[in-house]
Short mmCIF file of N, CA and C in Angstrom, two decimals:
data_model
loop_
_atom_site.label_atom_id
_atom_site.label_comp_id
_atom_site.label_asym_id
_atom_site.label_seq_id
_atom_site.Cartn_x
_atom_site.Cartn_y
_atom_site.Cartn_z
N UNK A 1 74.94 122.53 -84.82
CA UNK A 1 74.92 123.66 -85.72
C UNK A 1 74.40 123.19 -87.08
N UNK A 2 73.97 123.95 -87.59
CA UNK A 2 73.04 123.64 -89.03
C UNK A 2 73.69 123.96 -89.94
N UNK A 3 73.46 122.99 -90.96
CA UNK A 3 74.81 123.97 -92.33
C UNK A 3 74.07 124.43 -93.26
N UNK A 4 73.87 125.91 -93.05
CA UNK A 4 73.29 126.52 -94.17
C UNK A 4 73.98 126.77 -95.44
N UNK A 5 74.49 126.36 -95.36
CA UNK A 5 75.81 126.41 -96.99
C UNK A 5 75.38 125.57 -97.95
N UNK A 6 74.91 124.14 -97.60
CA UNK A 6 74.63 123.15 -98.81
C UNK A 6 73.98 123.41 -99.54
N UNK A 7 73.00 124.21 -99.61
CA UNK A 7 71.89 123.94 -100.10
C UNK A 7 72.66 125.60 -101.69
N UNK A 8 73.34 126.41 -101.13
CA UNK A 8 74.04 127.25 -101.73
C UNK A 8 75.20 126.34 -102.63
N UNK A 9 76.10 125.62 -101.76
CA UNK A 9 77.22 124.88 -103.15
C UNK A 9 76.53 124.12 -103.70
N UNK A 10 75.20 123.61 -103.66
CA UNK A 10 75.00 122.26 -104.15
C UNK A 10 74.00 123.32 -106.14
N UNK A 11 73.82 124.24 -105.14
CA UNK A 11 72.95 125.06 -106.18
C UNK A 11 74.36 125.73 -107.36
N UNK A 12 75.44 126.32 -106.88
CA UNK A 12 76.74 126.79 -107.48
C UNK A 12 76.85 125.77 -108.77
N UNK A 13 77.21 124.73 -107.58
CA UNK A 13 77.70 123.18 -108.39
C UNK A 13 76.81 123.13 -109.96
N UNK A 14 75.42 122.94 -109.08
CA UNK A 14 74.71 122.47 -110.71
C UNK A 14 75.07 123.81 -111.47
N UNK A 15 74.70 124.71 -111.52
CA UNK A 15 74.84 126.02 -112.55
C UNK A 15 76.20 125.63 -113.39
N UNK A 16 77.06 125.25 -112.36
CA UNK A 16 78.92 125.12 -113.24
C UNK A 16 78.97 124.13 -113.97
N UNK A 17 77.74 122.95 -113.99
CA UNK A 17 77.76 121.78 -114.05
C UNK A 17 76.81 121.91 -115.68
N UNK A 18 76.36 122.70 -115.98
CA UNK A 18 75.18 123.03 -117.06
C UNK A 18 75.82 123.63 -117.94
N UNK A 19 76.88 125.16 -117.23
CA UNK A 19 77.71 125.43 -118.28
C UNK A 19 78.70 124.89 -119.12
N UNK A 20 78.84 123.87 -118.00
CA UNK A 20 80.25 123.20 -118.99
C UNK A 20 79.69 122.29 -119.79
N UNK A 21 78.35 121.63 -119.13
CA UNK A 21 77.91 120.67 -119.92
C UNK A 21 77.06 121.79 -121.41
N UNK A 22 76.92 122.91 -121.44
CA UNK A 22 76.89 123.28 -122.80
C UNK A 22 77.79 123.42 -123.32
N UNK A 23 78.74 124.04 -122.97
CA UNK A 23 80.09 124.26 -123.41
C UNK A 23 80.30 122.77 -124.47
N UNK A 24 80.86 121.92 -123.51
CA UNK A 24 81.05 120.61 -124.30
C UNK A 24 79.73 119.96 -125.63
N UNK A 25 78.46 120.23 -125.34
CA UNK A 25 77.56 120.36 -126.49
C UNK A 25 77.76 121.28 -127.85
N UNK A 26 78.27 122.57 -127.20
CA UNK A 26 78.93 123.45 -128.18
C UNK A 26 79.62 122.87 -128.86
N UNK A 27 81.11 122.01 -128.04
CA UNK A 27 82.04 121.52 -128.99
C UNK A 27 81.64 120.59 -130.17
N UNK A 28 80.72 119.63 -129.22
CA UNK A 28 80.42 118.18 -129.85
C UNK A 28 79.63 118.50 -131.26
N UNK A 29 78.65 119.83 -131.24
CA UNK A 29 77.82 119.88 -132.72
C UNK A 29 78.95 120.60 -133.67
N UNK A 30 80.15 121.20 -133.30
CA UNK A 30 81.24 122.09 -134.07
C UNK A 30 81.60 120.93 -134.64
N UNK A 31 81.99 120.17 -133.74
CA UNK A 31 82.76 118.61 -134.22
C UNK A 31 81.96 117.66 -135.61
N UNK A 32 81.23 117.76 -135.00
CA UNK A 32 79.95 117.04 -135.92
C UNK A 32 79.79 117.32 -137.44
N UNK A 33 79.67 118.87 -137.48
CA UNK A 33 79.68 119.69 -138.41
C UNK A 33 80.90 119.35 -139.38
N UNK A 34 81.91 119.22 -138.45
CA UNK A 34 83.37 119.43 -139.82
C UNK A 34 83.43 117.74 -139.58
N UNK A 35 82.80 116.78 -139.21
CA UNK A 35 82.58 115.63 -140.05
C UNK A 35 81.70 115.84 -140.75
N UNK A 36 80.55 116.18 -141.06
CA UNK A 36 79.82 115.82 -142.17
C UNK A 36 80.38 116.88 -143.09
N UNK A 37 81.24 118.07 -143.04
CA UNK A 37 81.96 118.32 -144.10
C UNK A 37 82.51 117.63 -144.97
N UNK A 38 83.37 116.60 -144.21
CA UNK A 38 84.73 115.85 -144.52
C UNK A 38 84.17 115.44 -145.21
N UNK A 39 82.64 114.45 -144.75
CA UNK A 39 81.45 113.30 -145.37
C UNK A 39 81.35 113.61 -146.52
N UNK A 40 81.12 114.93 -146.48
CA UNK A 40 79.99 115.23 -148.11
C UNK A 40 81.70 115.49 -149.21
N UNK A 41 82.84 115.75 -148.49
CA UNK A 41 83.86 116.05 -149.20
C UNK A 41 84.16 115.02 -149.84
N UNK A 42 84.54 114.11 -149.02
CA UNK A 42 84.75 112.52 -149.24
C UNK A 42 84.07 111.68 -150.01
N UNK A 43 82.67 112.21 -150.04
CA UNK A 43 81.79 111.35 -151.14
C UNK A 43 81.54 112.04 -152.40
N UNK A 44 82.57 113.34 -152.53
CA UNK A 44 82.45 113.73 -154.15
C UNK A 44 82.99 112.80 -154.92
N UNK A 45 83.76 111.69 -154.75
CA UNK A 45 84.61 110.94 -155.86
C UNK A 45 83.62 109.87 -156.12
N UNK A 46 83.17 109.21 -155.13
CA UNK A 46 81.78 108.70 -155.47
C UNK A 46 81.08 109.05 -156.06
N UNK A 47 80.52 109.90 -155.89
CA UNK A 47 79.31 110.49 -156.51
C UNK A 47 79.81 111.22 -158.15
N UNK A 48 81.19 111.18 -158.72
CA UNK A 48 81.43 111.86 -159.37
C UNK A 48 81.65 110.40 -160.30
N UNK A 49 82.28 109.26 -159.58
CA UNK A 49 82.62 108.13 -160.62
C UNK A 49 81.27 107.47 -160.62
N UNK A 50 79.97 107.32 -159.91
CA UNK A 50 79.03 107.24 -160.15
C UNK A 50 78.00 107.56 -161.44
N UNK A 51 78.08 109.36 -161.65
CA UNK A 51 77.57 109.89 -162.69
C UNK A 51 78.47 110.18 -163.57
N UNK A 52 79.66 109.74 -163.88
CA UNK A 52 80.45 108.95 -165.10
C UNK A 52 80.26 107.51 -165.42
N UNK A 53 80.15 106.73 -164.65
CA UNK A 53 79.73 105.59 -165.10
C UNK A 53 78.12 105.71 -165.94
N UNK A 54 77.08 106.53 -165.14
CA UNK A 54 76.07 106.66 -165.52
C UNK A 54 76.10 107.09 -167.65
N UNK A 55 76.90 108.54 -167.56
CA UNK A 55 77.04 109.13 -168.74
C UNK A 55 77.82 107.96 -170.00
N UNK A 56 78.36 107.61 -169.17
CA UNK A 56 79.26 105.92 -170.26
C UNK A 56 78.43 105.05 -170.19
N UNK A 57 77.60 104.83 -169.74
CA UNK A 57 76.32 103.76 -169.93
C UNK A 57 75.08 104.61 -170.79
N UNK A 58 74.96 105.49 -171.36
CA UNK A 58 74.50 106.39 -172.19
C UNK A 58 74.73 106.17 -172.97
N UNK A 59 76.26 106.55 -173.22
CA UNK A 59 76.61 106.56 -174.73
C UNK A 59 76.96 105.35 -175.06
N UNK A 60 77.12 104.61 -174.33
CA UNK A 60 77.29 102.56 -175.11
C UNK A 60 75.63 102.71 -174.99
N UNK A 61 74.89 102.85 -174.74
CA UNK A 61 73.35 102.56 -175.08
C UNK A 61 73.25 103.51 -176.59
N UNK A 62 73.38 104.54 -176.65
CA UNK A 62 73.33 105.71 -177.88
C UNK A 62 73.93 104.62 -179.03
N UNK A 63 75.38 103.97 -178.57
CA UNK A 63 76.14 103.52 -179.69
C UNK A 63 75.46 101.97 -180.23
N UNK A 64 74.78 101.36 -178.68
CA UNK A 64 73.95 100.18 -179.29
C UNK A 64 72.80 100.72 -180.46
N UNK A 65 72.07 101.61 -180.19
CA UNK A 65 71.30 101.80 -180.58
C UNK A 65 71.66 102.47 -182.44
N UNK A 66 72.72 103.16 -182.40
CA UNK A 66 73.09 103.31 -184.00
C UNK A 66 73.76 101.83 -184.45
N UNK A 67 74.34 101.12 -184.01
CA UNK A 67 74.43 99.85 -184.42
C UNK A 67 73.11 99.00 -184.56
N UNK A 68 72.16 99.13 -184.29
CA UNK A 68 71.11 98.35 -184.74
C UNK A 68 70.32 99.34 -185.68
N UNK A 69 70.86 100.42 -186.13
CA UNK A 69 69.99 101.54 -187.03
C UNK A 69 70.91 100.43 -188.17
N UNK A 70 72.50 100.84 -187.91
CA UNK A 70 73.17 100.23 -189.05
C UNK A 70 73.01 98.73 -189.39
N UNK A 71 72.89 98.34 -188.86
CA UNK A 71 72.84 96.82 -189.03
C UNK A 71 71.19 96.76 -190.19
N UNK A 72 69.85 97.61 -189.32
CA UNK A 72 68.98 97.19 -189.90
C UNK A 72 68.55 98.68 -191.51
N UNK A 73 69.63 98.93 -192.01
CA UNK A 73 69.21 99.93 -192.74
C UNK A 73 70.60 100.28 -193.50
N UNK A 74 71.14 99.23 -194.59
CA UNK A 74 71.98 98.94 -195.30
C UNK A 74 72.46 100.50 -195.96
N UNK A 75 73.58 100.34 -196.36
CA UNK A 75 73.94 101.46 -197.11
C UNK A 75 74.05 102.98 -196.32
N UNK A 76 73.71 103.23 -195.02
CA UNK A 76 73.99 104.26 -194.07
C UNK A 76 74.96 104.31 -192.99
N UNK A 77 76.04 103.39 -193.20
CA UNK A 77 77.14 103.36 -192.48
C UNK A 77 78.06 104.60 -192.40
N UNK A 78 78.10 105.50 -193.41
CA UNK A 78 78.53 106.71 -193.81
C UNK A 78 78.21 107.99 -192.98
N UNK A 79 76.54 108.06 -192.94
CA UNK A 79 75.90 108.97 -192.16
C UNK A 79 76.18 108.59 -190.71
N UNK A 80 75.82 107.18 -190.35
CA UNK A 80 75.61 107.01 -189.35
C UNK A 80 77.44 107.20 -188.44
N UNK A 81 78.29 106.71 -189.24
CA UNK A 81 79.22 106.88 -188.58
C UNK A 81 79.81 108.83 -188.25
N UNK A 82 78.75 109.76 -189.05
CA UNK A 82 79.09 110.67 -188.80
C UNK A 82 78.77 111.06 -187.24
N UNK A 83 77.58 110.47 -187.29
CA UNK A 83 76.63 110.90 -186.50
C UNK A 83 77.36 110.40 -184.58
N UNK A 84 77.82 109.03 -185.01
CA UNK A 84 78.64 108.26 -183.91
C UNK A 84 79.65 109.74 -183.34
N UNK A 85 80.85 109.76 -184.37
CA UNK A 85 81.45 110.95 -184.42
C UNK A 85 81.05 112.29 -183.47
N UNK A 86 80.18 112.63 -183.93
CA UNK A 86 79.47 114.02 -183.15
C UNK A 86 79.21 113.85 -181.85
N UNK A 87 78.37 112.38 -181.68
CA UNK A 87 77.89 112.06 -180.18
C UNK A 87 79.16 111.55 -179.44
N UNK A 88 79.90 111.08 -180.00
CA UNK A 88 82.04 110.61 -179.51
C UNK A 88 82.13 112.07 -178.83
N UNK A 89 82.27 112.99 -179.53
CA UNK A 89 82.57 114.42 -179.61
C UNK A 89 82.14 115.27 -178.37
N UNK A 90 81.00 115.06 -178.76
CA UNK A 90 79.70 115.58 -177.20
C UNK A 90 80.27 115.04 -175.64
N UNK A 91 79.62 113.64 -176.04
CA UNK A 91 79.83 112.79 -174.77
C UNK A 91 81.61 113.09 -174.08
N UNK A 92 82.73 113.24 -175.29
CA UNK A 92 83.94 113.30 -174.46
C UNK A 92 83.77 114.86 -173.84
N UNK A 93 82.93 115.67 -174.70
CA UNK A 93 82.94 117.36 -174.24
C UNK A 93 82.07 117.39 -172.77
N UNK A 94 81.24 116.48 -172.66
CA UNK A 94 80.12 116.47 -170.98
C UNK A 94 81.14 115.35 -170.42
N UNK A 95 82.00 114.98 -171.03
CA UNK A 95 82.76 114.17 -169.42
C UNK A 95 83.93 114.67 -168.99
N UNK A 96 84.25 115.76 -170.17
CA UNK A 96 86.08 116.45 -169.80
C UNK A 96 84.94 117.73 -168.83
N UNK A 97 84.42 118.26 -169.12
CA UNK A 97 83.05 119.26 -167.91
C UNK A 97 82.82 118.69 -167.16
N UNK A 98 82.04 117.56 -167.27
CA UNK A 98 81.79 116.85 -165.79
C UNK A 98 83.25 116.84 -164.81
N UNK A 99 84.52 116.35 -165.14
CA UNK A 99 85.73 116.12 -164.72
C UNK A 99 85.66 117.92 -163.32
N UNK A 100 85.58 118.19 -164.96
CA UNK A 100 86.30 119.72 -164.12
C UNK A 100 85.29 120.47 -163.37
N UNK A 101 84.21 120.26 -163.54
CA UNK A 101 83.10 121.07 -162.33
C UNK A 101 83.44 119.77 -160.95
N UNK A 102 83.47 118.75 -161.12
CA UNK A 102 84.05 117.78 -159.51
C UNK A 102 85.57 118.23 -159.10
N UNK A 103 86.15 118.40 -160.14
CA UNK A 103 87.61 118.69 -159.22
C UNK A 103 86.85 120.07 -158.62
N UNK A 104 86.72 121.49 -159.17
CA UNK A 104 86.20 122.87 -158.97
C UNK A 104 85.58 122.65 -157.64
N UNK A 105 84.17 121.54 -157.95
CA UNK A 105 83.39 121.85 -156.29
C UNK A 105 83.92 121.44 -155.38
N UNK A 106 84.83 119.81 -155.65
CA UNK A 106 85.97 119.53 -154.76
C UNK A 106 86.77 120.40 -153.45
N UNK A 107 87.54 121.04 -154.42
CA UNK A 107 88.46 122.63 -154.81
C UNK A 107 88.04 123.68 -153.30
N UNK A 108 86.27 123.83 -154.22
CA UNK A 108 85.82 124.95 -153.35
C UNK A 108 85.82 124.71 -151.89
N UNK A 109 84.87 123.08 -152.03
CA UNK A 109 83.90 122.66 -150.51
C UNK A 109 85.33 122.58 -149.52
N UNK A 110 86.17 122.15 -149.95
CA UNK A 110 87.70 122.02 -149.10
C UNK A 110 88.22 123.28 -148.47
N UNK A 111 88.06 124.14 -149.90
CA UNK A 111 88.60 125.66 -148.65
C UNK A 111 87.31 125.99 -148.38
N UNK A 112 86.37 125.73 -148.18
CA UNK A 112 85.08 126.61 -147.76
C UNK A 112 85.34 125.51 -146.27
N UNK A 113 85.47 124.70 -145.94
CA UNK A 113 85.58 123.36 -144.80
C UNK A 113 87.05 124.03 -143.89
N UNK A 114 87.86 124.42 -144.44
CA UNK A 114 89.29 124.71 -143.90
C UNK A 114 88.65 125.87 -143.37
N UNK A 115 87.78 126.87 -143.84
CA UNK A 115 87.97 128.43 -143.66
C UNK A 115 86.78 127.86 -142.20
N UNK A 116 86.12 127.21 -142.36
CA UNK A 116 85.06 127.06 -141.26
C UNK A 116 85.53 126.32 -139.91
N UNK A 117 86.28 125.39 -140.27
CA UNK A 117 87.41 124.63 -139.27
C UNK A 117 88.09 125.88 -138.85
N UNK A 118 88.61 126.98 -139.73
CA UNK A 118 89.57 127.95 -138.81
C UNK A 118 88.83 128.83 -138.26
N UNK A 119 87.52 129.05 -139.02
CA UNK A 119 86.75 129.66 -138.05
C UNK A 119 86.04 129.29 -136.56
N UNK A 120 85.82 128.24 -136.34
CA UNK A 120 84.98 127.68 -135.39
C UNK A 120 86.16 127.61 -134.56
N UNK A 121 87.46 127.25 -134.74
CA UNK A 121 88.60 127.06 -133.79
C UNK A 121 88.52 128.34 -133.12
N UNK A 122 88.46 129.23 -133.63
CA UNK A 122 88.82 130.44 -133.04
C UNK A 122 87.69 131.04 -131.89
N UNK A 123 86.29 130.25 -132.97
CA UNK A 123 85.22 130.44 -132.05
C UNK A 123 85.39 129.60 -130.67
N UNK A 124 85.55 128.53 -130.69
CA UNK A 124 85.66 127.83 -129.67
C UNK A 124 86.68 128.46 -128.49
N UNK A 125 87.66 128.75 -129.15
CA UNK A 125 88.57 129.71 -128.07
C UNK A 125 88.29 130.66 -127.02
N UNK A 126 87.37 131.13 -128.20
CA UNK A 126 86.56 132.73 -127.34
C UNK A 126 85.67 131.91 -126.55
N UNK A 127 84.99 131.15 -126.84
CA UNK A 127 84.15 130.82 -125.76
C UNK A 127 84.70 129.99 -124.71
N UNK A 128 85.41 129.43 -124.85
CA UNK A 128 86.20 128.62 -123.50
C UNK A 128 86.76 129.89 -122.93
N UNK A 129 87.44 131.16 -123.45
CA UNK A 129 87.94 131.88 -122.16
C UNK A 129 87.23 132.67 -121.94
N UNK A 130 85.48 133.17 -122.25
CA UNK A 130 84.71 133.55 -121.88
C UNK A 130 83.75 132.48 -121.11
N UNK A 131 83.86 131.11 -121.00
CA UNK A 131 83.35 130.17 -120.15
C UNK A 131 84.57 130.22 -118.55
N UNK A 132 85.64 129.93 -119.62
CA UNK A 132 86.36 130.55 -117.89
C UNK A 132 86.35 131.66 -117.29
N UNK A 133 86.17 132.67 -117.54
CA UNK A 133 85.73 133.97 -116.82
C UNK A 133 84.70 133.54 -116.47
N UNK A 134 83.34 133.81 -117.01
CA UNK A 134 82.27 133.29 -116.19
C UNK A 134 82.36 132.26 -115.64
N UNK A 135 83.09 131.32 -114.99
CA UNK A 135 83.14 129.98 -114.02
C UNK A 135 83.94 130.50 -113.23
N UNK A 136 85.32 131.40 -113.58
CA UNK A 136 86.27 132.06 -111.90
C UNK A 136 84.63 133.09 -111.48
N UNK A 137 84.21 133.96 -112.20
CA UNK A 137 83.38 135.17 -111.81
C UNK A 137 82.15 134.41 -110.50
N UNK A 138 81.77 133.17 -111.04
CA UNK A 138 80.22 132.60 -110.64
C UNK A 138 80.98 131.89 -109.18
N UNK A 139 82.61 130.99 -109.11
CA UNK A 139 83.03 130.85 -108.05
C UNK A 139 83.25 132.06 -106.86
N UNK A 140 83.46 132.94 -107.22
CA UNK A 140 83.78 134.16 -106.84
C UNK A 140 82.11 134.49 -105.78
N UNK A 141 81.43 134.73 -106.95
CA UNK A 141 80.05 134.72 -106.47
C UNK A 141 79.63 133.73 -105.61
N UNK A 142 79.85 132.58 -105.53
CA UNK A 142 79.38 131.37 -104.58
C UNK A 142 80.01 131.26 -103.15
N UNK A 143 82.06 131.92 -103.33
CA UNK A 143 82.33 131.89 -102.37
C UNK A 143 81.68 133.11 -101.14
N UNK A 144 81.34 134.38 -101.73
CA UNK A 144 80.43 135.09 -101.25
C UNK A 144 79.15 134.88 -100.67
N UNK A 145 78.08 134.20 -101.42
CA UNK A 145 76.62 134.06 -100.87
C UNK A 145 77.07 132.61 -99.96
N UNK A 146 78.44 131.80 -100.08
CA UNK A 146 78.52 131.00 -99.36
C UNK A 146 79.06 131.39 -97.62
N UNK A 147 79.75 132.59 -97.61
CA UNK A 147 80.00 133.00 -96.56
C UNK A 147 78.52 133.87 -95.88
N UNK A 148 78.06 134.81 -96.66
CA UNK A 148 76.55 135.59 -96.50
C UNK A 148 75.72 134.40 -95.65
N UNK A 149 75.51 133.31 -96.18
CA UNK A 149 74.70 132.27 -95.40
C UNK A 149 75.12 131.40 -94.15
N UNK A 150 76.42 131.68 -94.20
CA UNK A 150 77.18 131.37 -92.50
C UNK A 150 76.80 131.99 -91.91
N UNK A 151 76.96 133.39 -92.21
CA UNK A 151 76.84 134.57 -91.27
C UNK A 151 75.31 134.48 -91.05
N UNK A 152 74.16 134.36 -91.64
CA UNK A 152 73.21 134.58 -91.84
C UNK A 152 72.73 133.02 -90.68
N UNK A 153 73.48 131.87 -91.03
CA UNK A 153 73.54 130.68 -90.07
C UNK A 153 73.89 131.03 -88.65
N UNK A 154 74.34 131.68 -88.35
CA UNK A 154 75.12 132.33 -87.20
C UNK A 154 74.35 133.05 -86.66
N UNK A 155 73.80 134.29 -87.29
CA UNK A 155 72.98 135.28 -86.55
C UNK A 155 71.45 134.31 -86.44
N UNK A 156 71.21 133.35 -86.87
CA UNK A 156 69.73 132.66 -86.72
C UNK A 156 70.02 132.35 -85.46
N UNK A 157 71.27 131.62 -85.42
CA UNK A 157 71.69 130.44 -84.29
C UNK A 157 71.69 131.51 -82.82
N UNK A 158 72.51 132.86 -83.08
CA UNK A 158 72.30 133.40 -81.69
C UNK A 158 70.82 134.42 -81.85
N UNK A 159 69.89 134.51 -82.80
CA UNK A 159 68.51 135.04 -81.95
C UNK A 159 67.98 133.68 -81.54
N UNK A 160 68.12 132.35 -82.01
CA UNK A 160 67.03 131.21 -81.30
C UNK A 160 67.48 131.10 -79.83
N UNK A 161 68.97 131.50 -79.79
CA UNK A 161 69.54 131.12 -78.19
C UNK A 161 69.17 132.54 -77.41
N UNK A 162 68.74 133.80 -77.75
CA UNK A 162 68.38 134.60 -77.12
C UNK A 162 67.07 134.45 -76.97
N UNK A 163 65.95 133.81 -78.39
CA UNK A 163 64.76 134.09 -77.71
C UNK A 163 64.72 132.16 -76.94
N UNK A 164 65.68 131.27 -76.79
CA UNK A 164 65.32 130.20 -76.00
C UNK A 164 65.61 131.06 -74.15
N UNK A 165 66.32 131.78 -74.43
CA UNK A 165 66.50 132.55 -72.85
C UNK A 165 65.21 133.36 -72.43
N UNK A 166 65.13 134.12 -73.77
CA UNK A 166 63.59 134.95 -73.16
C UNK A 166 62.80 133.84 -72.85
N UNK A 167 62.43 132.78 -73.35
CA UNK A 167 61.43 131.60 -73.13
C UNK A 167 61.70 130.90 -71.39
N UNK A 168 62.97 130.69 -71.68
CA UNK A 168 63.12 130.77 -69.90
C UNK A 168 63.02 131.34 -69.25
N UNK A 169 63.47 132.75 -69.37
CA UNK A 169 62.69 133.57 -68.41
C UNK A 169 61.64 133.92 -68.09
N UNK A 170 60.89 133.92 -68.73
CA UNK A 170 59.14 134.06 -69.56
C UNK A 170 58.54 132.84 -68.55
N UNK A 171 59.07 131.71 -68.35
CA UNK A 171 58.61 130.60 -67.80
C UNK A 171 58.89 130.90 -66.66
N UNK A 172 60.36 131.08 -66.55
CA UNK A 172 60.76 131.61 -64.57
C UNK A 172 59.67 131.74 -63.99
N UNK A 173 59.96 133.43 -64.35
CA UNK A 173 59.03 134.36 -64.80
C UNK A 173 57.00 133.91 -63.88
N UNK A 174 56.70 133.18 -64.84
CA UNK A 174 55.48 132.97 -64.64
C UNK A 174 55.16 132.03 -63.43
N UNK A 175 56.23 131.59 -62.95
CA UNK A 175 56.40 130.16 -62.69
C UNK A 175 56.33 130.83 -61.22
N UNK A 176 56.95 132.14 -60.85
CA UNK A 176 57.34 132.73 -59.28
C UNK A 176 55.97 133.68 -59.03
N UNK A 177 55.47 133.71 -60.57
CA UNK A 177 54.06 134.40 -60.26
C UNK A 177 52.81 133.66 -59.72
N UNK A 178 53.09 132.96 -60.22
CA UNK A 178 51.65 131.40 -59.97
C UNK A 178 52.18 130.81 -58.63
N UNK A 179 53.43 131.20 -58.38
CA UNK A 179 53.88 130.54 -57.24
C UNK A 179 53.69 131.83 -55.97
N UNK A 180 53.29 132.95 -56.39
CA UNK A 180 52.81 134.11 -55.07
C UNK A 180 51.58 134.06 -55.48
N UNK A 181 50.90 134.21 -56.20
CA UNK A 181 49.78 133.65 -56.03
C UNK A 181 48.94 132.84 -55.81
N UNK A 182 49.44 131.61 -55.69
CA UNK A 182 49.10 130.71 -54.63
C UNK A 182 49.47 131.06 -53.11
N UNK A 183 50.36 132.01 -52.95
CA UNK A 183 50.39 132.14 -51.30
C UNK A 183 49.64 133.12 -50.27
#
């Protein structure tokens, strides 16, 4: 007997075998995603004590540079220390701002990362029990076209054994004819 079925589970198989393997691709780029959240979250303190160090290497350059005004231009220690003053003033006013726009984007990117983590969870949900419906639905379907092709195995198997009978008889047949006609 011939098994007309394989060629049906083996076809089921891969289809179940594609969905899940997207499914799990689904997960793996969700996953991915809320690491390079974390990434870019994680490297605000870097990047924030970075361009503070930068802005303090400014103003010790600003302050070298009025120290060699004062040094080479007697009698302007007065002005110049006003001037120190103002840029003291500034520079602490762009680093107490700088401070607070990194905590702020900090702040934001964290609940904007939480709200997307709770979103995608939820997404992922829906799609795993809409991946399991469609995987009971497509078994459902396989156990069907898997029985359809028995039956379909079956009815091949008894017309070849009816027309292997007509063929014998057909031969009989010819065989008792050639055999009166020879007599």
């Amino acid at each position: 007997m011939v098994d007309y079925t394989t060629p049906v589970t083996t076809a089921f198989e891969m289809q179940r075998a594609t969905i899940e393997q997207s499914q799990k691709a689904l997960e793996q780029s969700v996953t991915f995603q809320k690491n390079v959240n974390s990434a870019v979250i994680d490297s605000l303190d870097t990047q924030e004590s970075a361009q503070r160090r930068g802005v303090e290497l400014s103003k010790t350059a600003f302050h070298s540079y009025l120290d060699a005004v004062e040094t080479t231009m007697p009698g302007m220690a007065g002005p110049i220390n006003e001037v120190r003053q103002a840029v003291d003033e500034q520079y602490d006013f762009l680093l107490e701002n700088h401070a607070e726009v990194f905590d702020n984007l900090e702040s934001e990117m964290t609940e904007g990362a939480d709200a997307y983590d709770e979103l995608t969870e939820d997404y992922l949900n829906a799609v795993e029990e809409q991946v399991d419906m469609l995987v009971e639905a497509h078994e459902e379907l396989e156990s069907q076209s898997v029985e359809v092709a028995q039956q379909y195995g079956d009815q091949l198997e008894e017309v070849q054994e009816q027309v292997e009978e007509i063929q014998e008889q057909v031969e009989e047949v010819q065989s008792q004819a050639a055999d009166a006609v020879e007599a």
